[in-house]
Amino acid sequence: MDIAAILRTNLQRVQAEIADACSRAGRAPESVRLVAVTKYVDAAVTAELVRAGAEDLGENRPQVLEEKAKALEHLHPRWHLIGHLQRNKVRKVFPHVHLLHSGDSLRLLETVNEVAAESGKSIDVLLEVNISAESAKHGFQPEELIAAVPKIFGLTSLRIRGLMGMSGLEAIGQEKQNQFASLRILLERVREEFPEARDWRELSMGMTDDFPAAIAEGSTLLRIGSALFAGLR
Ligand SMILES: *Cc1c(COP(=O)(O)O)cnc(C)c1O
């Protein structure tokens, strides 16, 4: 099979698995969006994936996102930045980002807000929460997030859409699902405590190995990479 055929097959299989997991969870398949994580492949293969039907693409490195966004401009994918963003990289990547998943500190959010205000455009952002209690992971601790919310409301060029989280590398089975549940519950709590947060609806959680559990707990954005490129190398 050529690359295009492999990508089409993989994409269809992943979409079918998403639909299955939605039906088991009693959810409409349209309530979940697939963000195809293309960090494993170059711009040419990424372009093939867009032609195969992927509309939302995720990269974890700002510089790669910027390069691919320029190379694939004619295909009009929506770019999601899913990895840690250093403050000195905000300005360059900003124009290309449809949704920033990795709003992981107040200082970063302040910088993004500044750049957005200067350019006269607002930007959609998710707040990344450390739900696994693993120290290597970025993100707000849950209580830290609650404390930061009033300050975040003051960053008026950010449109906060919801929360993002990753299950722990060491977590197994039900443990992963419990971590996803904790993110859902945290979002519910924020929406209850802060009326200004009633438009926070997105939950970015779930990857190749754990997305059915994430769907069961209300994920609205799946960040899936490996499953889409199986059989390519
Ligand atoms: C790589 C990556 C993913 C995708 O992981 P897969 O296991 O390949 O599906 C999702 N989220 C983030 C933040 C990543 O860095």
PDB file of C-alpha atoms and ligand atoms in Angstrom:
ATOM      1  CA  MET A   1       0.000   0.000   0.000  1.00  0.00           C
ATOM      2  CA  ASP A   2       1.200   3.502  -0.647  1.00  0.00           C
ATOM      3  CA  ILE A   3       1.404   6.097   2.083  1.00  0.00           C
ATOM      4  CA  ALA A   4      -1.885   7.766   1.178  1.00  0.00           C
ATOM      5  CA  ALA A   5      -3.775   4.468   1.360  1.00  0.00           C
ATOM      6  CA  ILE A   6      -2.222   3.551   4.720  1.00  0.00           C
ATOM      7  CA  LEU A   7      -3.132   6.951   6.157  1.00  0.00           C
ATOM      8  CA  ARG A   8      -6.715   6.721   4.880  1.00  0.00           C
ATOM      9  CA  THR A   9      -7.110   3.249   6.373  1.00  0.00           C
ATOM     10  CA  ASN A  10      -5.636   4.314   9.713  1.00  0.00           C
ATOM     11  CA  LEU A  11      -7.757   7.457   9.875  1.00  0.00           C
ATOM     12  CA  GLN A  12     -10.929   5.502   9.122  1.00  0.00           C
ATOM     13  CA  ARG A  13     -10.063   2.874  11.736  1.00  0.00           C
ATOM     14  CA  VAL A  14      -9.406   5.515  14.396  1.00  0.00           C
ATOM     15  CA  GLN A  15     -12.630   7.324  13.526  1.00  0.00           C
ATOM     16  CA  ALA A  16     -14.539   4.052  13.768  1.00  0.00           C
ATOM     17  CA  GLU A  17     -12.981   3.340  17.177  1.00  0.00           C
ATOM     18  CA  ILE A  18     -13.932   6.836  18.333  1.00  0.00           C
ATOM     19  CA  ALA A  19     -17.513   6.266  17.159  1.00  0.00           C
ATOM     20  CA  ASP A  20     -17.576   2.925  19.014  1.00  0.00           C
ATOM     21  CA  ALA A  21     -16.322   4.462  22.241  1.00  0.00           C
ATOM     22  CA  CYS A  22     -18.893   7.272  21.886  1.00  0.00           C
ATOM     23  CA  SER A  23     -21.697   4.818  21.442  1.00  0.00           C
ATOM     24  CA  ARG A  24     -20.587   2.816  24.506  1.00  0.00           C
ATOM     25  CA  ALA A  25     -20.528   6.085  26.466  1.00  0.00           C
ATOM     26  CA  GLY A  26     -23.946   7.126  25.142  1.00  0.00           C
ATOM     27  CA  ARG A  27     -22.475  10.164  23.412  1.00  0.00           C
ATOM     28  CA  ALA A  28     -22.969  11.604  19.941  1.00  0.00           C
ATOM     29  CA  PRO A  29     -19.863  11.109  17.779  1.00  0.00           C
ATOM     30  CA  GLU A  30     -20.015  14.798  16.789  1.00  0.00           C
ATOM     31  CA  SER A  31     -19.367  15.739  20.407  1.00  0.00           C
ATOM     32  CA  VAL A  32     -15.749  14.602  20.062  1.00  0.00           C
ATOM     33  CA  ARG A  33     -13.161  16.126  17.718  1.00  0.00           C
ATOM     34  CA  LEU A  34     -10.026  14.327  16.573  1.00  0.00           C
ATOM     35  CA  VAL A  35      -6.811  16.327  16.670  1.00  0.00           C
ATOM     36  CA  ALA A  36      -4.314  14.375  14.570  1.00  0.00           C
ATOM     37  CA  VAL A  37      -0.918  14.659  16.216  1.00  0.00           C
ATOM     38  CA  THR A  38       1.636  14.852  13.406  1.00  0.00           C
ATOM     39  CA  LYS A  39       4.849  15.199  15.428  1.00  0.00           C
ATOM     40  CA  TYR A  40       6.100  11.802  14.183  1.00  0.00           C
ATOM     41  CA  VAL A  41       6.097  12.692  10.473  1.00  0.00           C
ATOM     42  CA  ASP A  42       7.418  15.342   8.099  1.00  0.00           C
ATOM     43  CA  ALA A  43       5.447  18.007   6.254  1.00  0.00           C
ATOM     44  CA  ALA A  44       4.876  15.822   3.179  1.00  0.00           C
ATOM     45  CA  VAL A  45       3.277  12.983   5.163  1.00  0.00           C
ATOM     46  CA  THR A  46       1.344  15.534   7.212  1.00  0.00           C
ATOM     47  CA  ALA A  47      -0.045  16.936   3.959  1.00  0.00           C
ATOM     48  CA  GLU A  48      -1.143  13.431   2.909  1.00  0.00           C
ATOM     49  CA  LEU A  49      -3.011  13.068   6.188  1.00  0.00           C
ATOM     50  CA  VAL A  50      -4.877  16.313   5.538  1.00  0.00           C
ATOM     51  CA  ARG A  51      -5.790  15.066   2.067  1.00  0.00           C
ATOM     52  CA  ALA A  52      -7.013  11.849   3.719  1.00  0.00           C
ATOM     53  CA  GLY A  53      -9.468  13.959   5.734  1.00  0.00           C
ATOM     54  CA  ALA A  54      -7.751  15.235   8.900  1.00  0.00           C
ATOM     55  CA  GLU A  55      -8.778  18.863   9.490  1.00  0.00           C
ATOM     56  CA  ASP A  56      -7.303  19.475  12.930  1.00  0.00           C
ATOM     57  CA  LEU A  57      -3.583  18.889  13.396  1.00  0.00           C
ATOM     58  CA  GLY A  58      -1.531  18.956  16.588  1.00  0.00           C
ATOM     59  CA  GLU A  59       2.171  19.583  17.112  1.00  0.00           C
ATOM     60  CA  ASN A  60       4.020  19.718  20.402  1.00  0.00           C
ATOM     61  CA  ARG A  61       6.927  21.892  19.241  1.00  0.00           C
ATOM     62  CA  PRO A  62       6.193  25.529  18.354  1.00  0.00           C
ATOM     63  CA  GLN A  63       8.916  25.743  15.743  1.00  0.00           C
ATOM     64  CA  VAL A  64       7.734  22.628  13.894  1.00  0.00           C
ATOM     65  CA  LEU A  65       4.146  23.884  14.017  1.00  0.00           C
ATOM     66  CA  GLU A  66       5.241  27.164  12.472  1.00  0.00           C
ATOM     67  CA  GLU A  67       7.247  25.464   9.706  1.00  0.00           C
ATOM     68  CA  LYS A  68       4.475  23.044   8.818  1.00  0.00           C
ATOM     69  CA  ALA A  69       1.801  25.729   9.000  1.00  0.00           C
ATOM     70  CA  LYS A  70       3.711  27.671   6.357  1.00  0.00           C
ATOM     71  CA  ALA A  71       4.346  24.602   4.198  1.00  0.00           C
ATOM     72  CA  LEU A  72       0.701  23.469   4.341  1.00  0.00           C
ATOM     73  CA  GLU A  73      -0.992  26.862   4.163  1.00  0.00           C
ATOM     74  CA  HIS A  74      -2.789  25.937   0.915  1.00  0.00           C
ATOM     75  CA  LEU A  75      -4.511  22.990   2.651  1.00  0.00           C
ATOM     76  CA  HIS A  76      -5.942  25.155   5.475  1.00  0.00           C
ATOM     77  CA  PRO A  77      -5.652  22.737   8.395  1.00  0.00           C
ATOM     78  CA  ARG A  78      -6.410  24.041  11.906  1.00  0.00           C
ATOM     79  CA  TRP A  79      -3.281  23.931  14.058  1.00  0.00           C
ATOM     80  CA  HIS A  80      -3.325  22.943  17.711  1.00  0.00           C
ATOM     81  CA  LEU A  81      -0.258  23.551  19.845  1.00  0.00           C
ATOM     82  CA  ILE A  82      -0.274  20.721  22.390  1.00  0.00           C
ATOM     83  CA  GLY A  83       3.219  20.910  23.917  1.00  0.00           C
ATOM     84  CA  HIS A  84       4.924  23.269  26.320  1.00  0.00           C
ATOM     85  CA  LEU A  85       5.364  26.790  24.948  1.00  0.00           C
ATOM     86  CA  GLN A  86       8.271  28.905  26.132  1.00  0.00           C
ATOM     87  CA  ARG A  87       7.433  32.550  26.530  1.00  0.00           C
ATOM     88  CA  ASN A  88      10.076  33.664  24.057  1.00  0.00           C
ATOM     89  CA  LYS A  89       8.438  31.547  21.334  1.00  0.00           C
ATOM     90  CA  VAL A  90       4.913  32.950  21.693  1.00  0.00           C
ATOM     91  CA  ARG A  91       5.259  35.775  19.204  1.00  0.00           C
ATOM     92  CA  LYS A  92       6.394  33.597  16.290  1.00  0.00           C
ATOM     93  CA  VAL A  93       3.901  30.792  16.685  1.00  0.00           C
ATOM     94  CA  PHE A  94       0.905  32.934  17.675  1.00  0.00           C
ATOM     95  CA  PRO A  95      -0.386  33.744  14.160  1.00  0.00           C
ATOM     96  CA  HIS A  96      -0.610  30.052  13.257  1.00  0.00           C
ATOM     97  CA  VAL A  97      -2.376  28.623  16.296  1.00  0.00           C
ATOM     98  CA  HIS A  98      -6.099  27.830  16.185  1.00  0.00           C
ATOM     99  CA  LEU A  99      -6.168  26.463  19.749  1.00  0.00           C
ATOM    100  CA  LEU A 100      -3.421  26.503  22.365  1.00  0.00           C
ATOM    101  CA  HIS A 101      -3.890  23.387  24.515  1.00  0.00           C
ATOM    102  CA  SER A 102      -0.885  23.983  26.726  1.00  0.00           C
ATOM    103  CA  GLY A 103      -1.729  27.085  28.739  1.00  0.00           C
ATOM    104  CA  ASP A 104       0.252  25.713  31.650  1.00  0.00           C
ATOM    105  CA  SER A 105       1.181  28.725  33.821  1.00  0.00           C
ATOM    106  CA  LEU A 106      -0.055  32.187  34.658  1.00  0.00           C
ATOM    107  CA  ARG A 107       3.186  33.727  33.364  1.00  0.00           C
ATOM    108  CA  LEU A 108       2.772  32.070  29.975  1.00  0.00           C
ATOM    109  CA  LEU A 109      -0.889  33.109  29.793  1.00  0.00           C
ATOM    110  CA  GLU A 110       0.099  36.704  30.558  1.00  0.00           C
ATOM    111  CA  THR A 111       2.614  36.694  27.719  1.00  0.00           C
ATOM    112  CA  VAL A 112       0.146  35.157  25.264  1.00  0.00           C
ATOM    113  CA  ASN A 113      -2.417  37.749  26.319  1.00  0.00           C
ATOM    114  CA  GLU A 114       0.082  40.551  25.696  1.00  0.00           C
ATOM    115  CA  VAL A 115       0.984  39.291  22.224  1.00  0.00           C
ATOM    116  CA  ALA A 116      -2.702  38.831  21.388  1.00  0.00           C
ATOM    117  CA  ALA A 117      -3.592  42.326  22.579  1.00  0.00           C
ATOM    118  CA  GLU A 118      -0.751  43.860  20.556  1.00  0.00           C
ATOM    119  CA  SER A 119      -1.860  42.094  17.397  1.00  0.00           C
ATOM    120  CA  GLY A 120      -5.492  43.023  17.998  1.00  0.00           C
ATOM    121  CA  LYS A 121      -6.625  39.387  17.893  1.00  0.00           C
ATOM    122  CA  SER A 122      -7.834  37.108  20.634  1.00  0.00           C
ATOM    123  CA  ILE A 123      -6.775  33.484  20.868  1.00  0.00           C
ATOM    124  CA  ASP A 124      -8.507  30.302  22.021  1.00  0.00           C
ATOM    125  CA  VAL A 125      -6.698  28.653  24.929  1.00  0.00           C
ATOM    126  CA  LEU A 126      -7.065  25.605  27.160  1.00  0.00           C
ATOM    127  CA  LEU A 127      -5.637  25.509  30.658  1.00  0.00           C
ATOM    128  CA  GLU A 128      -3.368  22.521  31.138  1.00  0.00           C
ATOM    129  CA  VAL A 129      -3.803  20.736  34.432  1.00  0.00           C
ATOM    130  CA  ASN A 130      -1.423  18.195  35.934  1.00  0.00           C
ATOM    131  CA  ILE A 131      -3.885  15.392  36.651  1.00  0.00           C
ATOM    132  CA  SER A 132      -1.340  12.615  37.160  1.00  0.00           C
ATOM    133  CA  ALA A 133       0.690  14.233  39.967  1.00  0.00           C
ATOM    134  CA  GLU A 134       3.825  13.256  38.027  1.00  0.00           C
ATOM    135  CA  SER A 135       6.440  15.950  38.592  1.00  0.00           C
ATOM    136  CA  ALA A 136       7.770  15.824  35.020  1.00  0.00           C
ATOM    137  CA  LYS A 137       4.406  16.976  33.656  1.00  0.00           C
ATOM    138  CA  HIS A 138       3.620  20.603  32.991  1.00  0.00           C
ATOM    139  CA  GLY A 139       0.396  22.217  34.035  1.00  0.00           C
ATOM    140  CA  PHE A 140      -1.470  23.792  36.918  1.00  0.00           C
ATOM    141  CA  GLN A 141      -2.080  21.761  40.030  1.00  0.00           C
ATOM    142  CA  PRO A 142      -5.877  21.603  40.465  1.00  0.00           C
ATOM    143  CA  GLU A 143      -5.993  23.877  43.533  1.00  0.00           C
ATOM    144  CA  GLU A 144      -3.511  26.251  41.929  1.00  0.00           C
ATOM    145  CA  LEU A 145      -5.833  26.521  38.947  1.00  0.00           C
ATOM    146  CA  ILE A 146      -8.831  27.424  41.097  1.00  0.00           C
ATOM    147  CA  ALA A 147      -6.751  30.160  42.720  1.00  0.00           C
ATOM    148  CA  ALA A 148      -5.573  31.478  39.335  1.00  0.00           C
ATOM    149  CA  VAL A 149      -9.006  31.630  37.667  1.00  0.00           C
ATOM    150  CA  PRO A 150      -9.897  35.193  38.780  1.00  0.00           C
ATOM    151  CA  LYS A 151      -6.551  36.444  37.444  1.00  0.00           C
ATOM    152  CA  ILE A 152      -7.108  34.566  34.189  1.00  0.00           C
ATOM    153  CA  PHE A 153     -10.443  36.375  33.701  1.00  0.00           C
ATOM    154  CA  GLY A 154      -8.396  39.592  33.640  1.00  0.00           C
ATOM    155  CA  LEU A 155      -6.513  38.431  30.532  1.00  0.00           C
ATOM    156  CA  THR A 156      -9.107  39.754  28.154  1.00  0.00           C
ATOM    157  CA  SER A 157      -7.438  38.802  24.865  1.00  0.00           C
ATOM    158  CA  LEU A 158      -7.605  35.111  25.776  1.00  0.00           C
ATOM    159  CA  ARG A 159     -10.746  33.097  25.090  1.00  0.00           C
ATOM    160  CA  ILE A 160     -10.476  30.245  27.548  1.00  0.00           C
ATOM    161  CA  ARG A 161     -12.308  27.218  26.140  1.00  0.00           C
ATOM    162  CA  GLY A 162     -11.679  24.590  28.796  1.00  0.00           C
ATOM    163  CA  LEU A 163      -9.058  22.278  30.234  1.00  0.00           C
ATOM    164  CA  MET A 164      -6.381  19.902  28.967  1.00  0.00           C
ATOM    165  CA  GLY A 165      -4.761  16.986  30.745  1.00  0.00           C
ATOM    166  CA  MET A 166      -2.631  13.902  30.194  1.00  0.00           C
ATOM    167  CA  SER A 167      -2.869  10.660  32.091  1.00  0.00           C
ATOM    168  CA  GLY A 168       0.284   9.527  33.847  1.00  0.00           C
ATOM    169  CA  LEU A 169       2.791   7.295  32.088  1.00  0.00           C
ATOM    170  CA  GLU A 170       2.637   4.922  35.025  1.00  0.00           C
ATOM    171  CA  ALA A 171      -1.128   4.918  35.387  1.00  0.00           C
ATOM    172  CA  ILE A 172      -2.851   1.735  34.313  1.00  0.00           C
ATOM    173  CA  GLY A 173      -6.430   0.892  33.380  1.00  0.00           C
ATOM    174  CA  GLN A 174      -8.976   2.382  35.741  1.00  0.00           C
ATOM    175  CA  GLU A 175      -6.329   4.716  37.143  1.00  0.00           C
ATOM    176  CA  LYS A 176      -6.143   6.590  33.820  1.00  0.00           C
ATOM    177  CA  GLN A 177      -9.924   6.857  33.684  1.00  0.00           C
ATOM    178  CA  ASN A 178      -9.940   8.228  37.251  1.00  0.00           C
ATOM    179  CA  GLN A 179      -7.455  10.896  36.212  1.00  0.00           C
ATOM    180  CA  PHE A 180      -9.674  11.886  33.271  1.00  0.00           C
ATOM    181  CA  ALA A 181     -12.660  11.948  35.616  1.00  0.00           C
ATOM    182  CA  SER A 182     -10.747  14.320  37.901  1.00  0.00           C
ATOM    183  CA  LEU A 183     -10.304  16.762  34.993  1.00  0.00           C
ATOM    184  CA  ARG A 184     -14.010  16.592  34.148  1.00  0.00           C
ATOM    185  CA  ILE A 185     -14.922  17.199  37.786  1.00  0.00           C
ATOM    186  CA  LEU A 186     -12.480  20.109  38.010  1.00  0.00           C
ATOM    187  CA  LEU A 187     -14.094  21.730  34.958  1.00  0.00           C
ATOM    188  CA  GLU A 188     -17.547  21.241  36.477  1.00  0.00           C
ATOM    189  CA  ARG A 189     -16.335  22.828  39.704  1.00  0.00           C
ATOM    190  CA  VAL A 190     -14.833  25.865  37.942  1.00  0.00           C
ATOM    191  CA  ARG A 191     -18.028  26.388  35.954  1.00  0.00           C
ATOM    192  CA  GLU A 192     -20.070  26.208  39.132  1.00  0.00           C
ATOM    193  CA  GLU A 193     -17.885  28.530  41.187  1.00  0.00           C
ATOM    194  CA  PHE A 194     -17.295  31.110  38.451  1.00  0.00           C
ATOM    195  CA  PRO A 195     -20.231  32.211  36.291  1.00  0.00           C
ATOM    196  CA  GLU A 196     -17.728  33.840  33.906  1.00  0.00           C
ATOM    197  CA  ALA A 197     -16.477  30.343  33.105  1.00  0.00           C
ATOM    198  CA  ARG A 198     -19.763  29.037  31.764  1.00  0.00           C
ATOM    199  CA  ASP A 199     -18.340  28.969  28.219  1.00  0.00           C
ATOM    200  CA  TRP A 200     -15.520  26.688  29.272  1.00  0.00           C
ATOM    201  CA  ARG A 201     -16.726  23.462  27.702  1.00  0.00           C
ATOM    202  CA  GLU A 202     -13.747  21.710  26.122  1.00  0.00           C
ATOM    203  CA  LEU A 203     -11.870  18.808  27.674  1.00  0.00           C
ATOM    204  CA  SER A 204      -8.721  17.930  25.734  1.00  0.00           C
ATOM    205  CA  MET A 205      -7.829  14.464  26.947  1.00  0.00           C
ATOM    206  CA  GLY A 206      -7.148  11.063  25.437  1.00  0.00           C
ATOM    207  CA  MET A 207      -4.319   9.751  23.245  1.00  0.00           C
ATOM    208  CA  THR A 208      -3.705   6.552  21.267  1.00  0.00           C
ATOM    209  CA  ASP A 209      -3.502   4.291  24.309  1.00  0.00           C
ATOM    210  CA  ASP A 210      -6.255   5.753  26.456  1.00  0.00           C
ATOM    211  CA  PHE A 211      -8.828   7.596  24.346  1.00  0.00           C
ATOM    212  CA  PRO A 212     -11.817   5.289  25.020  1.00  0.00           C
ATOM    213  CA  ALA A 213     -11.458   6.003  28.768  1.00  0.00           C
ATOM    214  CA  ALA A 214     -11.203   9.728  28.002  1.00  0.00           C
ATOM    215  CA  ILE A 215     -14.375   9.588  25.899  1.00  0.00           C
ATOM    216  CA  ALA A 216     -16.157   7.810  28.743  1.00  0.00           C
ATOM    217  CA  GLU A 217     -15.256  10.774  30.981  1.00  0.00           C
ATOM    218  CA  GLY A 218     -16.418  13.493  28.603  1.00  0.00           C
ATOM    219  CA  SER A 219     -13.435  14.309  26.407  1.00  0.00           C
ATOM    220  CA  THR A 220     -14.282  16.707  23.562  1.00  0.00           C
ATOM    221  CA  LEU A 221     -10.821  16.832  21.941  1.00  0.00           C
ATOM    222  CA  LEU A 222      -8.702  13.724  21.389  1.00  0.00           C
ATOM    223  CA  ARG A 223      -5.008  14.185  20.642  1.00  0.00           C
ATOM    224  CA  ILE A 224      -4.091  11.044  18.708  1.00  0.00           C
ATOM    225  CA  GLY A 225      -0.789  10.414  16.934  1.00  0.00           C
ATOM    226  CA  SER A 226       0.732   6.907  16.864  1.00  0.00           C
ATOM    227  CA  ALA A 227      -2.455   5.119  15.800  1.00  0.00           C
ATOM    228  CA  LEU A 228      -2.613   7.246  12.647  1.00  0.00           C
ATOM    229  CA  PHE A 229       0.873   6.322  11.497  1.00  0.00           C
ATOM    230  CA  ALA A 230       0.872   2.595  12.256  1.00  0.00           C
ATOM    231  CA  GLY A 231       2.420   0.589   9.436  1.00  0.00           C
ATOM    232  CA  LEU A 232       4.263   3.544   7.912  1.00  0.00           C
ATOM    233  CA  ARG A 233       7.775   2.650   9.058  1.00  0.00           C
TER     234      ARG A 233
HETATM  235  C1  LIG B   1       2.515  13.007  21.285  1.00  0.00           C
HETATM  236  C2  LIG B   1       1.403  13.597  22.015  1.00  0.00           C
HETATM  237  C3  LIG B   1       0.105  13.075  21.866  1.00  0.00           C
HETATM  238  C4  LIG B   1      -0.224  11.883  20.972  1.00  0.00           C
HETATM  239  O1  LIG B   1       0.241  10.710  21.545  1.00  0.00           O
HETATM  240  P1  LIG B   1      -0.017   9.270  20.867  1.00  0.00           P
HETATM  241  O2  LIG B   1       0.191   8.332  21.992  1.00  0.00           O
HETATM  242  O3  LIG B   1       1.006   9.140  19.795  1.00  0.00           O
HETATM  243  O4  LIG B   1      -1.392   9.241  20.348  1.00  0.00           O
HETATM  244  C5  LIG B   1      -0.917  13.681  22.574  1.00  0.00           C
HETATM  245  N1  LIG B   1      -0.692  14.735  23.386  1.00  0.00           N
HETATM  246  C6  LIG B   1       0.544  15.265  23.548  1.00  0.00           C
HETATM  247  C7  LIG B   1       0.705  16.430  24.449  1.00  0.00           C
HETATM  248  C8  LIG B   1       1.627  14.717  22.879  1.00  0.00           C
HETATM  249  O5  LIG B   1       2.852  15.233  23.052  1.00  0.00           O
END
